[in-house]
Amino acid sequence: MAITLKAMEYFTTALRHGSITKAASELNIAASAVAIAIDQVEVEFGLKLVTRQRARGIQANASGREIARKCTALLEEYRSLLAEGAALGSSLSGTLRIGYYAPIAPAFLPSVLEACLPSDAGVTLHLEECDNDQAQDGLLGGTFDVVLFVAKDVRPAIAYDVLITAPPYCLMPADHPLAEKASVSMAQIASEPLIVLNRPVATSYYEALISEDAEQGRVVAYANSTEMVRSLVAAGRGCAILNMKPLTAQSYSGADVVARPISDDVPALTLAIGYDKHAPRRLVRVFVEACRAHFAASGEAQCIVTMEAGGPSSQN
């Protein structure tokens, strides 16, 4: 029978007082419970640890004093663990590990983090780009505290909140003839050479959008980063379909691109934030609330292209 923490506490308290009665009074329990705890510790070790003296209380022998010393150290470590755990759960210090499958996360994550965790907050950030499956696996496996991912084929064990529903839009070179239009149709997009974002979830989604209208050989390039897609588009290699957009119309290559809404009724993608909703640390709760606030305010208008927002005057 293993010794419980309660038994260790009763045992060490009794030896500290040299009295079962005084220990029971401090612990606010019956004296018999303290006596039973002492018996349990002696049985567990198979040693006589305490001498009971009528009217003179109890006295530990050498073995009893050594066992009491070690039990006291274990109890102190246990209380320290509880205190540190409570502090971790309620403080804004420590480490926050974020996994993200959001191609334009660099466009909004720094602003979100600055709003809720100023640089002097004492928080160490670990940000890792991953695919949708890796984000979910990392959250379930404890690699990440929170993940930003596409809410498609979500694992049953993942709890999440929707941040934004992002309809697809067409990305084209700034001097493309379609850039003069307020919106474009899927038929018009399908007649263009296409560049596809080659990422899990994204590739099948974009190919499904164009499969009915496009001709064979429509895809001229696959690229696994949003910025490579944008640079290829800016260089005139073709058009692309994306969902979320950065805050700038300029690509890495220095040339500009233009985003136009799609006039057809096509399915959107949903950006979600996943985290442990049962017992989230305060640090996680603060970050989640900041993400919600960002997209509830100006974030949505900045990150998506809608029919209302589209038009020849739009930069991106």
Coordinates of C-alpha atoms in Angstrom, one line a residue:
M1 CA 0.0 0.0 0.0
A2 CA 1.5 3.3 -1.1
I3 CA 1.8 6.1 1.4
T4 CA -0.5 8.9 0.6
L5 CA 0.4 12.6 0.8
K6 CA -2.2 12.9 3.6
A7 CA -0.6 10.2 5.6
M8 CA 2.8 11.8 5.2
E9 CA 1.4 15.2 6.4
Y10 CA -0.2 13.6 9.5
F11 CA 2.9 11.7 10.2
T12 CA 5.3 14.6 10.0
T13 CA 3.0 16.9 11.9
A14 CA 2.7 14.5 14.7
L15 CA 6.5 14.1 14.9
R16 CA 7.0 17.8 14.8
H17 CA 4.7 18.3 17.8
G18 CA 5.8 15.1 19.5
S19 CA 2.1 14.6 20.2
I20 CA -0.8 12.9 18.4
T21 CA -3.3 15.2 20.2
K22 CA -1.6 18.4 19.2
A23 CA -1.2 17.3 15.6
A24 CA -4.9 16.4 15.4
S25 CA -5.7 19.9 16.8
E26 CA -3.5 21.7 14.2
L27 CA -4.9 19.6 11.4
N28 CA -8.5 19.8 12.7
I29 CA -9.0 16.1 12.5
A30 CA -9.6 13.2 15.0
A31 CA -6.6 12.0 17.0
S32 CA -7.4 8.5 15.7
A33 CA -6.7 9.6 12.1
V34 CA -3.2 10.7 13.0
A35 CA -2.5 7.5 14.9
I36 CA -3.7 5.4 11.9
A37 CA -1.4 7.5 9.6
I38 CA 1.6 6.7 11.8
D39 CA 0.7 3.0 11.7
Q40 CA 0.4 3.1 7.9
V41 CA 3.8 4.7 7.5
E42 CA 5.4 2.1 9.8
V43 CA 3.7 -0.8 8.0
E44 CA 4.7 0.5 4.6
F45 CA 8.4 0.6 5.6
G46 CA 8.3 -2.4 7.9
L47 CA 10.0 -0.4 10.6
K48 CA 9.3 0.9 14.1
L49 CA 9.6 4.6 13.7
V50 CA 7.8 6.1 16.7
T51 CA 7.8 5.3 20.4
R52 CA 4.5 6.0 22.0
Q53 CA 4.8 7.1 25.7
R54 CA 1.8 7.4 27.9
A55 CA 1.3 11.0 29.1
R56 CA 4.5 12.0 27.3
G57 CA 3.4 11.9 23.7
I58 CA 5.4 10.3 21.0
Q59 CA 9.1 10.3 20.1
A60 CA 10.7 9.4 16.8
N61 CA 13.7 7.1 16.7
A62 CA 16.6 7.6 14.2
S63 CA 14.7 5.9 11.4
G64 CA 11.6 7.9 12.1
R65 CA 13.5 11.2 12.0
E66 CA 15.0 10.3 8.7
I67 CA 11.7 9.2 7.2
A68 CA 10.1 12.4 8.5
R69 CA 12.8 14.5 7.0
K70 CA 12.3 13.0 3.5
C71 CA 8.5 13.2 3.8
T72 CA 8.8 16.9 4.7
A73 CA 10.9 17.5 1.7
L74 CA 8.4 15.7 -0.6
L75 CA 5.5 17.7 0.9
E76 CA 7.4 20.9 0.3
E77 CA 8.1 20.0 -3.3
Y78 CA 4.4 19.1 -3.7
R79 CA 3.2 22.4 -2.3
S80 CA 5.7 24.3 -4.5
L81 CA 4.4 22.5 -7.5
L82 CA 0.9 23.5 -6.7
A83 CA 1.9 27.1 -6.2
E84 CA 3.8 27.2 -9.4
G85 CA 1.0 25.6 -11.3
A86 CA -1.5 28.1 -9.9
A87 CA 0.8 31.0 -10.9
L88 CA 1.3 29.6 -14.3
G89 CA -2.4 29.3 -14.8
S90 CA -3.2 32.8 -13.7
S91 CA -0.1 34.9 -14.8
L92 CA 0.8 36.5 -18.1
S93 CA 4.4 35.2 -17.9
G94 CA 5.9 32.0 -19.1
T95 CA 5.9 30.5 -22.6
L96 CA 3.1 30.6 -25.2
R97 CA 3.4 28.1 -28.0
I98 CA 1.4 28.9 -31.2
G99 CA 1.1 26.7 -34.2
Y100 CA -0.5 28.2 -37.3
Y101 CA -1.7 27.0 -40.6
A102 CA -2.6 30.5 -41.9
P103 CA -0.6 31.7 -44.9
I104 CA -0.9 35.3 -43.9
A105 CA -0.5 34.9 -40.1
P106 CA 2.5 37.3 -40.2
A107 CA 0.1 40.0 -41.3
F108 CA -2.0 39.9 -38.2
L109 CA -0.3 37.9 -35.5
P110 CA 2.2 40.6 -34.5
S111 CA -0.6 43.1 -34.0
V112 CA -2.7 40.6 -32.0
L113 CA 0.3 39.8 -29.8
E114 CA 1.2 43.4 -29.2
A115 CA -2.4 44.2 -28.2
C116 CA -2.5 41.5 -25.5
L117 CA 1.2 40.8 -24.7
P118 CA 3.4 43.8 -24.9
S119 CA 7.1 43.1 -25.4
D120 CA 7.8 43.7 -21.7
A121 CA 5.2 41.2 -20.5
G122 CA 7.8 38.6 -19.7
V123 CA 6.3 36.1 -22.2
T124 CA 8.5 33.9 -24.5
L125 CA 6.7 33.2 -27.8
H126 CA 7.2 30.0 -29.8
L127 CA 5.6 30.5 -33.3
E128 CA 5.6 27.6 -35.7
E129 CA 4.1 27.4 -39.2
C130 CA 2.7 24.0 -40.0
D131 CA 0.0 22.3 -42.1
N132 CA -3.5 21.8 -40.9
D133 CA -3.0 18.2 -39.7
Q134 CA 0.3 19.1 -37.9
A135 CA -1.5 22.0 -36.1
Q136 CA -4.2 19.7 -34.8
D137 CA -1.8 16.9 -33.9
G138 CA 0.4 19.5 -32.1
L139 CA -2.5 20.8 -30.0
L140 CA -3.7 17.3 -29.0
G141 CA -0.1 16.2 -28.3
G142 CA 0.8 19.2 -26.2
T143 CA 3.3 20.7 -28.6
F144 CA 1.1 23.8 -29.0
D145 CA -0.9 25.8 -26.5
V146 CA -3.1 27.2 -29.2
V147 CA -3.4 26.8 -33.0
L148 CA -4.7 28.8 -35.9
F149 CA -6.0 26.5 -38.6
V150 CA -8.7 25.9 -41.2
A151 CA -11.8 24.4 -39.8
K152 CA -12.1 21.6 -42.3
D153 CA -12.0 17.9 -41.3
V154 CA -11.5 19.0 -37.7
R155 CA -10.6 16.2 -35.3
P156 CA -13.5 15.4 -32.9
A157 CA -11.3 16.1 -29.8
I158 CA -10.4 19.7 -31.0
A159 CA -12.3 22.5 -29.4
Y160 CA -12.2 25.7 -31.4
D161 CA -13.8 29.1 -32.1
V162 CA -14.3 30.5 -35.6
L163 CA -12.4 33.7 -36.2
I164 CA -13.3 34.6 -39.8
T165 CA -15.0 33.1 -42.8
A166 CA -12.9 34.0 -45.8
P167 CA -14.4 33.8 -49.3
P168 CA -12.0 33.1 -52.2
Y169 CA -10.8 35.9 -54.4
C170 CA -8.8 36.1 -57.6
L171 CA -5.2 37.5 -57.5
M172 CA -3.8 38.9 -60.7
P173 CA -1.0 41.2 -61.9
A174 CA -1.7 44.9 -61.4
D175 CA -1.7 45.5 -65.2
H176 CA -4.0 42.5 -66.0
P177 CA -7.1 43.4 -68.0
L178 CA -9.4 41.8 -65.4
A179 CA -8.0 44.2 -62.8
E180 CA -10.2 46.9 -64.3
K181 CA -13.3 44.9 -63.3
A182 CA -15.1 45.1 -60.0
S183 CA -15.3 41.3 -59.8
V184 CA -14.5 38.3 -61.9
S185 CA -16.3 35.0 -62.6
M186 CA -14.9 31.5 -62.2
A187 CA -15.3 31.1 -66.0
Q188 CA -13.0 34.1 -66.5
I189 CA -10.5 32.8 -64.0
A190 CA -10.5 29.4 -65.6
S191 CA -9.5 30.8 -69.0
E192 CA -6.3 32.2 -67.4
P193 CA -3.1 30.3 -66.6
L194 CA -3.3 29.4 -62.9
I195 CA -0.9 29.2 -60.1
V196 CA -2.1 27.0 -57.2
L197 CA -1.1 27.2 -53.5
N198 CA 0.3 23.7 -52.9
R199 CA -0.6 23.2 -49.2
P200 CA -2.7 20.5 -47.5
V201 CA -6.4 21.5 -47.6
A202 CA -5.6 24.4 -49.9
T203 CA -4.7 22.5 -53.0
S204 CA -7.8 20.2 -53.1
Y205 CA -10.0 23.2 -52.3
Y206 CA -8.7 25.4 -55.1
E207 CA -8.6 22.6 -57.6
A208 CA -12.2 21.8 -56.8
L209 CA -13.2 25.4 -57.4
I210 CA -11.8 25.5 -60.9
S211 CA -12.4 21.8 -62.0
E212 CA -15.8 22.4 -63.7
D213 CA -14.8 25.5 -65.7
A214 CA -11.1 25.0 -66.5
E215 CA -9.5 23.3 -69.4
Q216 CA -6.8 20.7 -69.3
G217 CA -3.4 22.2 -68.6
R218 CA -4.8 25.2 -66.8
V219 CA -2.4 25.0 -63.8
V220 CA 1.0 26.4 -64.8
A221 CA 2.7 26.3 -61.4
Y222 CA 2.3 24.9 -57.9
A223 CA 4.0 26.8 -55.0
N224 CA 3.9 25.9 -51.3
S225 CA 4.0 29.4 -49.9
T226 CA 1.6 32.3 -50.3
E227 CA 4.4 34.7 -51.0
M228 CA 5.8 32.6 -53.9
V229 CA 2.3 32.4 -55.4
R230 CA 2.0 36.2 -55.1
S231 CA 5.4 36.8 -56.6
L232 CA 4.7 34.5 -59.5
V233 CA 1.4 36.3 -60.1
A234 CA 3.1 39.7 -59.9
A235 CA 5.7 38.5 -62.5
G236 CA 2.8 37.7 -64.9
R237 CA 3.0 33.9 -64.8
G238 CA -0.7 33.6 -64.2
C239 CA -3.6 34.3 -61.8
A240 CA -4.3 32.6 -58.5
I241 CA -7.2 32.0 -56.2
L242 CA -6.6 32.7 -52.5
N243 CA -8.8 33.4 -49.4
M244 CA -7.0 35.7 -47.0
K245 CA -4.8 38.6 -48.1
P246 CA -1.9 40.5 -46.5
L247 CA -2.1 44.2 -45.9
T248 CA 0.1 45.1 -48.8
A249 CA -0.4 44.9 -52.6
Q250 CA 3.4 44.5 -53.1
S251 CA 4.9 41.1 -53.6
Y252 CA 8.3 40.0 -52.4
S253 CA 9.6 40.7 -56.0
G254 CA 8.6 44.3 -55.6
A255 CA 5.8 44.2 -58.2
D256 CA 2.2 44.8 -57.3
V257 CA -0.7 42.4 -57.4
V258 CA -4.5 43.1 -57.4
A259 CA -7.2 41.2 -55.6
R260 CA -10.8 41.0 -57.0
P261 CA -13.8 39.2 -55.5
I262 CA -15.3 36.3 -57.3
S263 CA -18.9 36.8 -58.5
D264 CA -19.9 33.2 -58.4
D265 CA -21.4 31.5 -55.3
V266 CA -18.4 29.5 -54.2
P267 CA -17.6 27.9 -50.8
A268 CA -15.4 29.9 -48.3
L269 CA -12.7 28.7 -45.9
T270 CA -13.0 29.3 -42.2
L271 CA -10.0 30.4 -40.0
A272 CA -10.4 29.0 -36.5
I273 CA -8.5 29.1 -33.3
G274 CA -8.1 25.8 -31.3
Y275 CA -7.3 25.5 -27.7
D276 CA -8.1 23.6 -24.5
K277 CA -11.5 25.1 -23.4
H278 CA -11.8 23.1 -20.3
A279 CA -8.9 24.6 -18.3
P280 CA -7.0 27.1 -20.4
R281 CA -4.1 29.0 -18.8
R282 CA -4.7 32.7 -18.4
L283 CA -2.1 33.4 -21.1
V284 CA -4.0 31.3 -23.6
R285 CA -7.3 32.9 -22.7
V286 CA -5.9 36.4 -23.2
F287 CA -4.5 35.5 -26.6
V288 CA -7.7 33.9 -27.7
E289 CA -9.7 36.9 -26.7
A290 CA -7.3 39.2 -28.5
C291 CA -7.7 37.1 -31.7
R292 CA -11.5 37.4 -31.4
A293 CA -11.3 41.1 -30.8
H294 CA -9.0 41.7 -33.8
F295 CA -11.2 39.9 -36.3
A296 CA -14.4 41.3 -34.8
A297 CA -13.1 44.9 -35.3
S298 CA -11.1 45.8 -38.3
G299 CA -9.3 42.5 -38.9
E300 CA -12.0 41.0 -41.1
A301 CA -12.1 44.0 -43.5
Q302 CA -8.4 43.9 -43.8
C303 CA -7.9 40.2 -44.4
I304 CA -10.7 39.3 -46.9
V305 CA -12.0 40.4 -50.2
T306 CA -15.8 40.7 -50.6
M307 CA -18.1 41.9 -53.4
E308 CA -18.6 45.1 -51.4
A309 CA -14.9 45.7 -51.0
G310 CA -13.9 44.7 -54.5
G311 CA -13.4 47.2 -57.3
P312 CA -10.8 48.9 -59.5
S313 CA -9.8 51.1 -56.6
S314 CA -8.9 48.2 -54.3
Q315 CA -5.2 47.8 -53.8
N316 CA -5.3 44.2 -52.7

